[in-house]
PDB file of C-alpha atoms in Angstrom:
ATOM      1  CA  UNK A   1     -39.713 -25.426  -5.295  1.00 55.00           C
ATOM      2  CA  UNK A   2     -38.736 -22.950  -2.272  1.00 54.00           C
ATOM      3  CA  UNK A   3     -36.464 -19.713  -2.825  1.00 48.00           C
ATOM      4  CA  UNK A   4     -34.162 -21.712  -0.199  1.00 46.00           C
ATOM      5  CA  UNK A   5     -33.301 -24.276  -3.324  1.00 43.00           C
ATOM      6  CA  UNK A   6     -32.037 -21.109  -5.151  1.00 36.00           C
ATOM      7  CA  UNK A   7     -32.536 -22.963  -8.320  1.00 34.00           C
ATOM      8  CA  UNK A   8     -33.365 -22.176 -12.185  1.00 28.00           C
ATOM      9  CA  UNK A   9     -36.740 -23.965 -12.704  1.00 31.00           C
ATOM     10  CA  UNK A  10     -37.516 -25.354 -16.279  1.00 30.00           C
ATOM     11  CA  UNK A  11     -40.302 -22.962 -17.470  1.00 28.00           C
ATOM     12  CA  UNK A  12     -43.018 -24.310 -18.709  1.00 30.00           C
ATOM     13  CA  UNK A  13     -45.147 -23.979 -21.777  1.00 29.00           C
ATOM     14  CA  UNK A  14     -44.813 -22.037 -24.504  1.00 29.00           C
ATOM     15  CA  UNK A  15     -42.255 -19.514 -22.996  1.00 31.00           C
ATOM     16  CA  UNK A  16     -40.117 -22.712 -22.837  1.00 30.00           C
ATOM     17  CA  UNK A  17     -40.711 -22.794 -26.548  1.00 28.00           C
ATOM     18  CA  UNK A  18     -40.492 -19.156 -27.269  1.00 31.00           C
ATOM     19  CA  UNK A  19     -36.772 -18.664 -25.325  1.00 34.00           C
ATOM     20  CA  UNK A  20     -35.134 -17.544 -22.136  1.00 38.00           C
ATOM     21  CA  UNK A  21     -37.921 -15.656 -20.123  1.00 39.00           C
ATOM     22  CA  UNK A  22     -37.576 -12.140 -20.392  1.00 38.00           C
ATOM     23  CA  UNK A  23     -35.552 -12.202 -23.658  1.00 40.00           C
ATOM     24  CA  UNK A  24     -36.079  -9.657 -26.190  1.00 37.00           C
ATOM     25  CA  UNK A  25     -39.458  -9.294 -28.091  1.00 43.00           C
ATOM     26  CA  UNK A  26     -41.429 -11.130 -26.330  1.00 53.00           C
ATOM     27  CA  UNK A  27     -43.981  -8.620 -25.049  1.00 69.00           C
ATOM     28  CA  UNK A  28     -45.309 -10.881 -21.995  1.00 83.00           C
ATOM     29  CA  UNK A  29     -43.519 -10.104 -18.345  1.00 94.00           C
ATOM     30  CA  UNK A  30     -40.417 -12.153 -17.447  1.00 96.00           C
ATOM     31  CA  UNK A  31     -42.531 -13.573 -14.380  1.00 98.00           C
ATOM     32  CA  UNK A  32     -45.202 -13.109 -12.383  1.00 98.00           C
ATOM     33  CA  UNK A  33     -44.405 -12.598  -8.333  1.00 98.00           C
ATOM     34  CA  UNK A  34     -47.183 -12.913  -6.449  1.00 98.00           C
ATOM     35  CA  UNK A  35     -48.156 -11.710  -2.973  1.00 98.00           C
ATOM     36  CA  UNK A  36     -50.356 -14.142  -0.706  1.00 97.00           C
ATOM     37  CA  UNK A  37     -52.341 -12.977   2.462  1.00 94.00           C
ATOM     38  CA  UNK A  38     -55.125  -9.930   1.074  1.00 93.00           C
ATOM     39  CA  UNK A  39     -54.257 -10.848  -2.272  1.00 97.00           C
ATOM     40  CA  UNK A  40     -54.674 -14.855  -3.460  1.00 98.00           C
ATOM     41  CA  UNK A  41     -56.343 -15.789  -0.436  1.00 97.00           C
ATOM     42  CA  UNK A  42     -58.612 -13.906   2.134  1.00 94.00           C
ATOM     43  CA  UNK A  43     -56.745 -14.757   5.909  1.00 92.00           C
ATOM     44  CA  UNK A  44     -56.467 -11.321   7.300  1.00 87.00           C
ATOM     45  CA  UNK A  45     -59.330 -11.885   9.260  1.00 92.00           C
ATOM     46  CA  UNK A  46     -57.396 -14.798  10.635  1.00 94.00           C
ATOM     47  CA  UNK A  47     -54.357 -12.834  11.503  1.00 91.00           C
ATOM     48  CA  UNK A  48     -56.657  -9.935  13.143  1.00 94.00           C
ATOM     49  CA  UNK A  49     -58.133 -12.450  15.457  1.00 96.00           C
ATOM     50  CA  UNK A  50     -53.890 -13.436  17.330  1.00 95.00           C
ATOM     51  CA  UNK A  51     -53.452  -9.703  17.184  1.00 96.00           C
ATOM     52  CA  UNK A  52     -56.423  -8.691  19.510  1.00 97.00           C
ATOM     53  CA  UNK A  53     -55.515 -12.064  21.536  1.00 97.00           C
ATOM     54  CA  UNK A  54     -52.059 -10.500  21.347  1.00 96.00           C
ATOM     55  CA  UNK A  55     -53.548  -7.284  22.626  1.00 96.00           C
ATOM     56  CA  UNK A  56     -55.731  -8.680  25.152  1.00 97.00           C
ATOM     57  CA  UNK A  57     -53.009 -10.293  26.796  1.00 96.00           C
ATOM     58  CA  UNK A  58     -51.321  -6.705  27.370  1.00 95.00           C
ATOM     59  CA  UNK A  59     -54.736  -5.740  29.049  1.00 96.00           C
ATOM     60  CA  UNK A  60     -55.454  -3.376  25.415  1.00 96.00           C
ATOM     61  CA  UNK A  61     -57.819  -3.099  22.539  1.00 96.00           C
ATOM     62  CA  UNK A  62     -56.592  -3.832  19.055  1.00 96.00           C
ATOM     63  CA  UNK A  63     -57.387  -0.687  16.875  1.00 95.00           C
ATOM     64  CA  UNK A  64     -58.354  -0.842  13.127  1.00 92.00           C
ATOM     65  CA  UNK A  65     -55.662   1.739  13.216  1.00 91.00           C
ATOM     66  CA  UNK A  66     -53.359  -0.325  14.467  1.00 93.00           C
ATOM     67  CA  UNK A  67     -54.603  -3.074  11.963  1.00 90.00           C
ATOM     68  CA  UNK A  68     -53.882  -0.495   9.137  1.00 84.00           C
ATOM     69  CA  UNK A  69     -50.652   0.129  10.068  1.00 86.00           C
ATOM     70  CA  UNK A  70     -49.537  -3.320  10.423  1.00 88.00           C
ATOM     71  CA  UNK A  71     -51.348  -5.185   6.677  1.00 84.00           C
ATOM     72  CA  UNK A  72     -48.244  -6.277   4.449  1.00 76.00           C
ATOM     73  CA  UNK A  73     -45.569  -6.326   7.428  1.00 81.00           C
ATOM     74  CA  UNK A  74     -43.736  -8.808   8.653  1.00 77.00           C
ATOM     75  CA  UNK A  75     -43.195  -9.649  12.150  1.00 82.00           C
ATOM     76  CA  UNK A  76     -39.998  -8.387  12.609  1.00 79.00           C
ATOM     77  CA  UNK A  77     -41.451  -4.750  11.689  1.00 82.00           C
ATOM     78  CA  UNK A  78     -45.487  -5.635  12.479  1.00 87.00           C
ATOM     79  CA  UNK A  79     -44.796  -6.550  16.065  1.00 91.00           C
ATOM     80  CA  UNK A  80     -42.896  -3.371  16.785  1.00 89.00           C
ATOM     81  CA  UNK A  81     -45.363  -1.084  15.512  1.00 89.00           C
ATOM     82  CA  UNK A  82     -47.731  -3.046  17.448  1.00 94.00           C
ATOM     83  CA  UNK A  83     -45.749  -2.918  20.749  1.00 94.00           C
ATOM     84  CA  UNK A  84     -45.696   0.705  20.104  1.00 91.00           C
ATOM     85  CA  UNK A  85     -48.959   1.520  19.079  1.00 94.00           C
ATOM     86  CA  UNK A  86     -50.584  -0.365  22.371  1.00 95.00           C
ATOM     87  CA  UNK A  87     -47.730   1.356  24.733  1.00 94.00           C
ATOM     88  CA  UNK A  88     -46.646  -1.379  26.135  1.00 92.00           C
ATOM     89  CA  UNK A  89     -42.963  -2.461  26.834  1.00 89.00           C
ATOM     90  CA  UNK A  90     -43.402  -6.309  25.302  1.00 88.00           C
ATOM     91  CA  UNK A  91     -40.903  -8.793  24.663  1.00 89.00           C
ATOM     92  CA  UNK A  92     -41.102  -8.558  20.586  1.00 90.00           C
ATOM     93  CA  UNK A  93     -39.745 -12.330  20.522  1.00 90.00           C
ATOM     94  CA  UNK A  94     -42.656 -13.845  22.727  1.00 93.00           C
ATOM     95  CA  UNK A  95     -45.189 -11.491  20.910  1.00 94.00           C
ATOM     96  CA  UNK A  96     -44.073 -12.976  17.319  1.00 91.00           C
ATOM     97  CA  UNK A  97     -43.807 -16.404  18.599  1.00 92.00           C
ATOM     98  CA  UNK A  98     -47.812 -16.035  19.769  1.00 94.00           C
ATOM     99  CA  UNK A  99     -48.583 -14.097  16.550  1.00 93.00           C
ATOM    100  CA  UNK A 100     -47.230 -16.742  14.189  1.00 90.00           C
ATOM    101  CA  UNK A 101     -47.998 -19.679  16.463  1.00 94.00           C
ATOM    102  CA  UNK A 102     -51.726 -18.910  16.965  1.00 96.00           C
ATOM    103  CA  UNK A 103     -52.016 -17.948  13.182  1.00 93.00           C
ATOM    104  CA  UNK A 104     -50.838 -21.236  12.598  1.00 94.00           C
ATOM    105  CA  UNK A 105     -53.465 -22.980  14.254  1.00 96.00           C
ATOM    106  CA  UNK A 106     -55.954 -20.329  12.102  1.00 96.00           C
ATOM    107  CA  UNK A 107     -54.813 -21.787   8.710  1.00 94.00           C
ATOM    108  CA  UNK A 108     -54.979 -25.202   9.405  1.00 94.00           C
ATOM    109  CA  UNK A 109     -58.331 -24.625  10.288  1.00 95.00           C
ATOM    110  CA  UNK A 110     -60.445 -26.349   7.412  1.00 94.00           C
ATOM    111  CA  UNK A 111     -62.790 -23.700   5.500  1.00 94.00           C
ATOM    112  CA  UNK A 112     -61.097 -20.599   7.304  1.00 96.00           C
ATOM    113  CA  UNK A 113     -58.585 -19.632   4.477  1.00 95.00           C
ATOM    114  CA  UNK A 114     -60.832 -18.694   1.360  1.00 94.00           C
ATOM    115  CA  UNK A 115     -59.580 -17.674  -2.308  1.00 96.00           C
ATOM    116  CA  UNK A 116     -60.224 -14.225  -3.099  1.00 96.00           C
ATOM    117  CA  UNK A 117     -62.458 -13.209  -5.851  1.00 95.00           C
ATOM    118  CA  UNK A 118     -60.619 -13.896  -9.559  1.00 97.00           C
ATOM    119  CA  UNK A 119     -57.515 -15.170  -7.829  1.00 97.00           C
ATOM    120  CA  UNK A 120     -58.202 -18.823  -9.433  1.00 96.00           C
ATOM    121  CA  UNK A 121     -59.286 -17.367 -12.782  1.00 96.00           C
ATOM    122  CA  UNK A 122     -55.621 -15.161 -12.733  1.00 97.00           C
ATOM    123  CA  UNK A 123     -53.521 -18.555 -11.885  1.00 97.00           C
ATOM    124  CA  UNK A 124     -55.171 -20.468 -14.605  1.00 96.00           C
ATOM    125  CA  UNK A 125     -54.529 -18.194 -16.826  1.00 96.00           C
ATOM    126  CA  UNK A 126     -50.941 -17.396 -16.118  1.00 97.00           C
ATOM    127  CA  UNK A 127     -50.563 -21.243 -15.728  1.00 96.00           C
ATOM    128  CA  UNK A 128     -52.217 -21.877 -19.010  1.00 96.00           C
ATOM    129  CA  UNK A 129     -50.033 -19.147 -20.836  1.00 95.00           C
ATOM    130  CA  UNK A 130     -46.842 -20.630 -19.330  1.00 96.00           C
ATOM    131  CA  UNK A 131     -46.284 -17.682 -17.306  1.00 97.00           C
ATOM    132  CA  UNK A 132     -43.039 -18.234 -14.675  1.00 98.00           C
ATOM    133  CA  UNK A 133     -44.933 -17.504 -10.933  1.00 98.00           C
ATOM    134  CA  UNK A 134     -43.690 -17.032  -7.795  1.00 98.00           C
ATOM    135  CA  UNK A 135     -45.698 -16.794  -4.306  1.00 98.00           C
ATOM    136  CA  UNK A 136     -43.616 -14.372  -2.227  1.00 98.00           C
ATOM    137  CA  UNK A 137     -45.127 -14.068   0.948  1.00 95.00           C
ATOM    138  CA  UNK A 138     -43.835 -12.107   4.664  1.00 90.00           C
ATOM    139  CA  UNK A 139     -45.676 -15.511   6.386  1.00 90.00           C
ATOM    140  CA  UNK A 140     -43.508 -18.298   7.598  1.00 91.00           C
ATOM    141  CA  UNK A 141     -43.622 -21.318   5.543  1.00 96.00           C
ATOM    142  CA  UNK A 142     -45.604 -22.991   8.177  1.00 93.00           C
ATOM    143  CA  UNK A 143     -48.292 -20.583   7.009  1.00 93.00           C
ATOM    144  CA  UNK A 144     -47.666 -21.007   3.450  1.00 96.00           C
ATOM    145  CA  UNK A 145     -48.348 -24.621   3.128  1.00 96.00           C
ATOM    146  CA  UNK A 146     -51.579 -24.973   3.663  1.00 95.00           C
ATOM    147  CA  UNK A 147     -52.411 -22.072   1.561  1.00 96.00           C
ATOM    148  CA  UNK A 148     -50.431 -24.141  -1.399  1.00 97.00           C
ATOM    149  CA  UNK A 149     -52.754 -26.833  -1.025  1.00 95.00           C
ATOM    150  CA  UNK A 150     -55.769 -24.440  -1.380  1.00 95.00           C
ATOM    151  CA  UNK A 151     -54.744 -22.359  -4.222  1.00 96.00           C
ATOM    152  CA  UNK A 152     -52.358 -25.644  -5.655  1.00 96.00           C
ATOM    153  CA  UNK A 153     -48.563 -26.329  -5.581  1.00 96.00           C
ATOM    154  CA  UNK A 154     -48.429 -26.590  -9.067  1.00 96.00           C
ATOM    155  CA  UNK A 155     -49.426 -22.992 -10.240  1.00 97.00           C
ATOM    156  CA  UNK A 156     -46.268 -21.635  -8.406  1.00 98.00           C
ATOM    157  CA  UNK A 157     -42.906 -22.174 -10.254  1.00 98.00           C
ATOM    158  CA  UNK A 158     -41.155 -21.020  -6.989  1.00 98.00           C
ATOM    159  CA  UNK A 159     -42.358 -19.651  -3.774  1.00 98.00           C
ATOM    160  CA  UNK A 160     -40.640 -17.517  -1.128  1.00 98.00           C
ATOM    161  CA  UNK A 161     -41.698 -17.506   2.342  1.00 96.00           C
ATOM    162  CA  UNK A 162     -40.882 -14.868   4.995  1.00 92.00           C
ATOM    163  CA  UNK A 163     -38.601 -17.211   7.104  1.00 91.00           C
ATOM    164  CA  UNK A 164     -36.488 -17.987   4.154  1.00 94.00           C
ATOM    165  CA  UNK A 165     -35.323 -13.962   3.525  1.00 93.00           C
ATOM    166  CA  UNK A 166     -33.152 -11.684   5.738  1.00 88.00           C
ATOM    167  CA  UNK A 167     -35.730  -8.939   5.511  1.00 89.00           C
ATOM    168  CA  UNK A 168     -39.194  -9.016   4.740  1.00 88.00           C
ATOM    169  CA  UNK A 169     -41.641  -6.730   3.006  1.00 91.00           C
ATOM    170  CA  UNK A 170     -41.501  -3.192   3.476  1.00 90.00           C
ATOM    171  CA  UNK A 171     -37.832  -4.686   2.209  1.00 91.00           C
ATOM    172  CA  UNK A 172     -36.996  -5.295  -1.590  1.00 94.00           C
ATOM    173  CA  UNK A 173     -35.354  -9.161  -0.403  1.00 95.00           C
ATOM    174  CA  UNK A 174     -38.443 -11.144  -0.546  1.00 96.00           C
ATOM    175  CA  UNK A 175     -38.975 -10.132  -4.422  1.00 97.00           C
ATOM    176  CA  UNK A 176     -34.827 -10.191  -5.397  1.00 97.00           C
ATOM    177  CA  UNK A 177     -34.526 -13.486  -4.050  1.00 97.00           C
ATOM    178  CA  UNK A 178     -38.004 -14.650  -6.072  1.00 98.00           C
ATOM    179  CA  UNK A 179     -36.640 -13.323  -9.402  1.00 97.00           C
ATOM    180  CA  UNK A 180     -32.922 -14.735  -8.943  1.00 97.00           C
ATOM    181  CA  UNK A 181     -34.791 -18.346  -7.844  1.00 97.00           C
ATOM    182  CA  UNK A 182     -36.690 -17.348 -11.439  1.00 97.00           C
ATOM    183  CA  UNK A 183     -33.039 -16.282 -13.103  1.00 97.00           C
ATOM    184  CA  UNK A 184     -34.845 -13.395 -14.153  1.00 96.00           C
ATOM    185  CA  UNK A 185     -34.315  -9.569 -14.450  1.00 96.00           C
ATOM    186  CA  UNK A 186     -36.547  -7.798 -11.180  1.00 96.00           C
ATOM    187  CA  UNK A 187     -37.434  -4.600 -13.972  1.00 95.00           C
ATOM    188  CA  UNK A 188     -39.028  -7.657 -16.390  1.00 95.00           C
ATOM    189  CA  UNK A 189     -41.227  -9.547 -13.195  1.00 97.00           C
ATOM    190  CA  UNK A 190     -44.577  -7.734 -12.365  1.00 97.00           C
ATOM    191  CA  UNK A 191     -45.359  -7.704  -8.899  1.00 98.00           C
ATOM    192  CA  UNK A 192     -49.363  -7.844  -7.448  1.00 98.00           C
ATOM    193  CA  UNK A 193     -49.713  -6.546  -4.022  1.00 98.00           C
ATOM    194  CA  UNK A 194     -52.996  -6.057  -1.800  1.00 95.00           C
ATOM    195  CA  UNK A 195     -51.159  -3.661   0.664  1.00 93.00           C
ATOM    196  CA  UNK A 196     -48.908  -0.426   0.366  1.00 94.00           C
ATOM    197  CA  UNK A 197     -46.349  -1.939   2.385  1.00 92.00           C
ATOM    198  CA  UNK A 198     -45.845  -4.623   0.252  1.00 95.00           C
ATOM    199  CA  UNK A 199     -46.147  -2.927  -2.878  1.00 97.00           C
ATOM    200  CA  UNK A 200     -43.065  -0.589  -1.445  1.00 95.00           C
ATOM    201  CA  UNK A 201     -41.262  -3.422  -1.628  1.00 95.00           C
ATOM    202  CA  UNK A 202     -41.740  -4.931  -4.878  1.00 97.00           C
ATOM    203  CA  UNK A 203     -41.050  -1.075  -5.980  1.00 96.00           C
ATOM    204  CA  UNK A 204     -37.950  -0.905  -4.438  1.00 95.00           C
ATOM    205  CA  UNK A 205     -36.987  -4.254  -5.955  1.00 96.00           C
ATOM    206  CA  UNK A 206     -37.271  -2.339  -9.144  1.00 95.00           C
ATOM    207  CA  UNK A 207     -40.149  -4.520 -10.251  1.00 97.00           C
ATOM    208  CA  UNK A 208     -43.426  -2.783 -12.316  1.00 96.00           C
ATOM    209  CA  UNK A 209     -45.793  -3.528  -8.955  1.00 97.00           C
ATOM    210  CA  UNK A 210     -49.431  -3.413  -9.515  1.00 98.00           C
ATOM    211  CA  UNK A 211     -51.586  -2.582  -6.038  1.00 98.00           C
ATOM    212  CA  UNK A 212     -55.104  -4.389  -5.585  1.00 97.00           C
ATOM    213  CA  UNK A 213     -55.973  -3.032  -2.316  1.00 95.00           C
ATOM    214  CA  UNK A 214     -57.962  -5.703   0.084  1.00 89.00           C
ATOM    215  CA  UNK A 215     -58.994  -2.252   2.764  1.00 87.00           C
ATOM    216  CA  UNK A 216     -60.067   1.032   1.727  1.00 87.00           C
ATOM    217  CA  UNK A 217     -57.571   3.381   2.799  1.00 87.00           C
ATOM    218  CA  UNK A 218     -54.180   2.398   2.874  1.00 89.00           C
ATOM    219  CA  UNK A 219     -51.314   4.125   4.586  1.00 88.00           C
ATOM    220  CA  UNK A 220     -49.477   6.019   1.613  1.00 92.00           C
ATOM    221  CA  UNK A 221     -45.947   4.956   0.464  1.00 93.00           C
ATOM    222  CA  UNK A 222     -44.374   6.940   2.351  1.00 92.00           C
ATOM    223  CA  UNK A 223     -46.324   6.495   5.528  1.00 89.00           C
ATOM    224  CA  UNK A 224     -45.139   3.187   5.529  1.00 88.00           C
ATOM    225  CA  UNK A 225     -41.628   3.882   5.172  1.00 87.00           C
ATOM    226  CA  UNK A 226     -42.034   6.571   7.990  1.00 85.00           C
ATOM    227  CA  UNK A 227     -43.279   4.292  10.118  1.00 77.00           C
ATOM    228  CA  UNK A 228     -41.635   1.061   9.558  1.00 76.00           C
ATOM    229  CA  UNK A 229     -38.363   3.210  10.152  1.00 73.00           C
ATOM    230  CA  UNK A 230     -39.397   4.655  13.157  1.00 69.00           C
ATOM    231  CA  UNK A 231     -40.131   1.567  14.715  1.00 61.00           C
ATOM    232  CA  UNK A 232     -37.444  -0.245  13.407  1.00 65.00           C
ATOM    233  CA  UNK A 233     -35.144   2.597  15.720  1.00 63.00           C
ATOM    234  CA  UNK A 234     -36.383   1.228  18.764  1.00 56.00           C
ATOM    235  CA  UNK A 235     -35.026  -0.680  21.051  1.00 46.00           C
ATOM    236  CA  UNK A 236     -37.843  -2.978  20.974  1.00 47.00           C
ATOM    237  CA  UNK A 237     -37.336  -3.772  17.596  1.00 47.00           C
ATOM    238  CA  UNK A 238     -33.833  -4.486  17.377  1.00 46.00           C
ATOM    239  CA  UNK A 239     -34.152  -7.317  20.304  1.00 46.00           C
ATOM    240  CA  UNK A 240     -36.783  -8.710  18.052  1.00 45.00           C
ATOM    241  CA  UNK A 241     -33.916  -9.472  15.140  1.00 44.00           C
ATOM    242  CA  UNK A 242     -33.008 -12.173  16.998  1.00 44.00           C
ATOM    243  CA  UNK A 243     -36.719 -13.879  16.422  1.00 42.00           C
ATOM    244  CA  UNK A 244     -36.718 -12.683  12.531  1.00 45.00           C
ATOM    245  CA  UNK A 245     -36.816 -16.634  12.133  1.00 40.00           C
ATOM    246  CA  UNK A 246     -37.881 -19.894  13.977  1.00 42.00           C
ATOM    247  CA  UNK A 247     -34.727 -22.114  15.574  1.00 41.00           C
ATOM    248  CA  UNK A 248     -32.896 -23.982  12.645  1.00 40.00           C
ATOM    249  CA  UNK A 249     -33.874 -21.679   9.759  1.00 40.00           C
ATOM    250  CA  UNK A 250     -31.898 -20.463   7.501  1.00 42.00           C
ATOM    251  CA  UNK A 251     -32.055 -16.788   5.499  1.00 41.00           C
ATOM    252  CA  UNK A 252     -31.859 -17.290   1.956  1.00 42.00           C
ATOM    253  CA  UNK A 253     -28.831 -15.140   0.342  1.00 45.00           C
ATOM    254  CA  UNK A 254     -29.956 -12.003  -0.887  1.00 45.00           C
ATOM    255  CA  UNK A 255     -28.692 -10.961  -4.295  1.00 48.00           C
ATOM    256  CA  UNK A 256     -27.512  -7.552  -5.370  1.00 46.00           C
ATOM    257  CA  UNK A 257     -29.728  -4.830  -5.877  1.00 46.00           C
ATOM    258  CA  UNK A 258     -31.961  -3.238  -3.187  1.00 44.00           C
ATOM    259  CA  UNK A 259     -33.409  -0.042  -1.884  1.00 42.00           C
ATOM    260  CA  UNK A 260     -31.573   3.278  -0.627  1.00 45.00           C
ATOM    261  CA  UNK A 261     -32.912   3.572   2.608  1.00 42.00           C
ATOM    262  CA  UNK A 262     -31.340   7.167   3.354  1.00 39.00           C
ATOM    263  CA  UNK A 263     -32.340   8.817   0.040  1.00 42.00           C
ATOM    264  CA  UNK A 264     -35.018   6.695  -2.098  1.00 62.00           C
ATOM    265  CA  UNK A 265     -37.421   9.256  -3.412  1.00 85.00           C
ATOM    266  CA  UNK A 266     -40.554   8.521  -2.498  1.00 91.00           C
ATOM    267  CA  UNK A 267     -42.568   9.918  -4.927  1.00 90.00           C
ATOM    268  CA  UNK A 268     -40.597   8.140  -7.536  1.00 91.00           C
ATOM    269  CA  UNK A 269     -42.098   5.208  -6.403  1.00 93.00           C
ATOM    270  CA  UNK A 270     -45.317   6.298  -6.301  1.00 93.00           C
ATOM    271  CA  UNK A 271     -45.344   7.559  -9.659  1.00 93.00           C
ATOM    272  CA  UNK A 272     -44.307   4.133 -10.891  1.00 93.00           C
ATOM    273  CA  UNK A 273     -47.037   2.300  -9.056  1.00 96.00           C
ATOM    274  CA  UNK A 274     -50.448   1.005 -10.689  1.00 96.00           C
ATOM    275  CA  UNK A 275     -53.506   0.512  -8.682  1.00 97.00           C
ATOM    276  CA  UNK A 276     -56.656  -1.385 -10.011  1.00 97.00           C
ATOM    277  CA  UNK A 277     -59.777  -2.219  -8.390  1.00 96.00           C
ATOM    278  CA  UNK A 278     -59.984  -6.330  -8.511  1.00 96.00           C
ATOM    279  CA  UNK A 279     -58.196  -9.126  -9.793  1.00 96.00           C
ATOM    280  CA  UNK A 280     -60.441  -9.393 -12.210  1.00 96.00           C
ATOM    281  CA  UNK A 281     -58.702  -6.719 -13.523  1.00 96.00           C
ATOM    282  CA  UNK A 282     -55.877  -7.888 -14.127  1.00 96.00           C
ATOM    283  CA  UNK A 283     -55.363  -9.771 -17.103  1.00 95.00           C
ATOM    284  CA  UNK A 284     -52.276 -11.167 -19.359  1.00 93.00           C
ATOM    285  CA  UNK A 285     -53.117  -7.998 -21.930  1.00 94.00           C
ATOM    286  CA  UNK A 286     -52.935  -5.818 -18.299  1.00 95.00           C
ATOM    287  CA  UNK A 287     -49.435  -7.657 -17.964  1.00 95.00           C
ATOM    288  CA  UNK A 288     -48.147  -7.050 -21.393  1.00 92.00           C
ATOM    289  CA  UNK A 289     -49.283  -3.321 -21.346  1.00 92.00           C
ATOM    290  CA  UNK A 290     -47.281  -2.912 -18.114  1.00 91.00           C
ATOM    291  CA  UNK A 291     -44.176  -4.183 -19.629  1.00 84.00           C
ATOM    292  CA  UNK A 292     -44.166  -2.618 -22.337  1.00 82.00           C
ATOM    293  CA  UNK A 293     -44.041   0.559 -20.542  1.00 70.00           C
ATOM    294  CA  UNK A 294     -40.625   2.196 -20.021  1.00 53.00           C
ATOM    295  CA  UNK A 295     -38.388  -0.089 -18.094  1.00 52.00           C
ATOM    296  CA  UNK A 296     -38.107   0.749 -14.512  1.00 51.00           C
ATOM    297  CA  UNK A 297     -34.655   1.009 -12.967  1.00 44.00           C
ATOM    298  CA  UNK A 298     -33.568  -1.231 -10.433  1.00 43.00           C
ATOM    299  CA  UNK A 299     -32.206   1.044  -7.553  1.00 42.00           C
ATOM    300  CA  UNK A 300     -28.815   0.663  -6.371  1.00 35.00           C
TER     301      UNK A 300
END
């Protein structure tokens, strides 16, 4: 089922059994909201090799700096920082159209998108304790799909690709619309993230977010919400809104809640995020520790 359905899914297993997801005493998280690129399955390698083509074609080298800058983003705010960080006046629409198009022809590639290590031990054993999932994802659904048939349709209860939001990740509207497609409260869904930028969003969605970095050194929280607002001020990036999606799709709504982008506290959100070295690490008594911990507010 896709976050464009907008749907409540049956849940299955013994949360069916036990009541509503998310209801009162039951110690286990409401859901389960999933990141996909660095985290499930191993494809930045994939997505490096269109952004130095992308680069090349400018006549520049693509950076590792560049590369750090840019893991978790979408490409309404990855090809601006891009565009920026080579110093070249680009047309953002043509650059995301490459970007996606040419990472499309990556992931269909058979035996180029691998599983990371423990991601198919964590989905059986969410699947197995009836846990709710969702896939939430900045990558088009073109790029989802064939991931889905790798990791398996049927451990996702709904999934939420990048061209079916208004905003993507640093953004809270990739994990809001996830957890109303899961009729679920965002403070009861625990979020896994490989990158900072992503993890800022399941924060600001008000969900306990756990980080599992795929790099060594990450850009901070707020280093990513420096940056993605500085290059979401330029010119460059505003002509890109008009390529946030492909011809003939649709945004999904999103539903109340959100970040303040004027006055979040950053450190807030950094005191409420987890970090842990592996999936391996994270197991259903890892989830049920996490919610059990004071419930995080949803911001405003």
């Amino acid at each position: 089922m896709t976050a464009a359905a907008m749907g409540v899914p049956e849940l299955p297993g013994p949360l069916a059994a036990a009541g509503p997801a998310g209801s009162a005493g039951d110690a286990a998280p409401a859901a389960v909201l999933l990141d996909m690129d660095g985290l499930l399955v191993d494809t930045e390698h994939l997505w490096t090799i269109a952004e130095e083509e992308l680069a090349a074609s400018y006549g520049r080298p693509f950076t590792p700096r560049m590369k750090h800058a840019m893991l978790g983003h979408g490409v309404d705010t990855a090809v601006p920082l891009m565009l920026s960080m080579l110093g070249v006046d680009g047309d953002p629409a043509h650059a995301a159209r490459f970007l996606v198009d040419r990472a499309v022809e990556l992931f269909r590639t058979p035996g180029l998108v691998v599983r990371r290590p423990g991601a198919p031990e964590l989905l059986t054993a969410l699947r197995a304790a009836g846990m709710p999932t969702a896939l939430v994802s900045s990558s088009f659904r073109s790029l989802m799909d064939p991931v889905l048939d790798i990791l398996g349709r049927d451990l996702f209860t709904v999934t939420v690709a990048g061209d079916e939001v208004a905003r993507r990740k640093p953004f809270p509207d990739p994990y809001l619309v996830a957890a109303a497609a899961l009729a679920v409260d965002p403070a009861r869904c625990a979020v896994l993230e490989d990158s900072t930028t992503g993890a800022l969003a399941g924060l600001r969605a008000g969900c306990r977010t756990v980080l599992v970095p795929s790099v060594p050194g990450l850009p901070s929280l707020a280093e990513v919400a420096a940056t993605t607002d500085a290059a979401l001020a330029t010119d460059a990036a505003r002509a890109a809104a008009g390529a946030k999606l492909p011809a003939g799709a649709r945004a999904a709504p999103v539903p109340a809640g959100g970040h303040r982008p004027a006055a979040e506290d950053i450190a807030e959100l950094a005191a409420r995020l987890r970090t842990v070295p592996s999936l391996h690490d994270v197991t259903l008594d890892f989830l049920r520790a996490l919610t059990a911990t004071a419930p995080q507010a949803t911001a405003p």
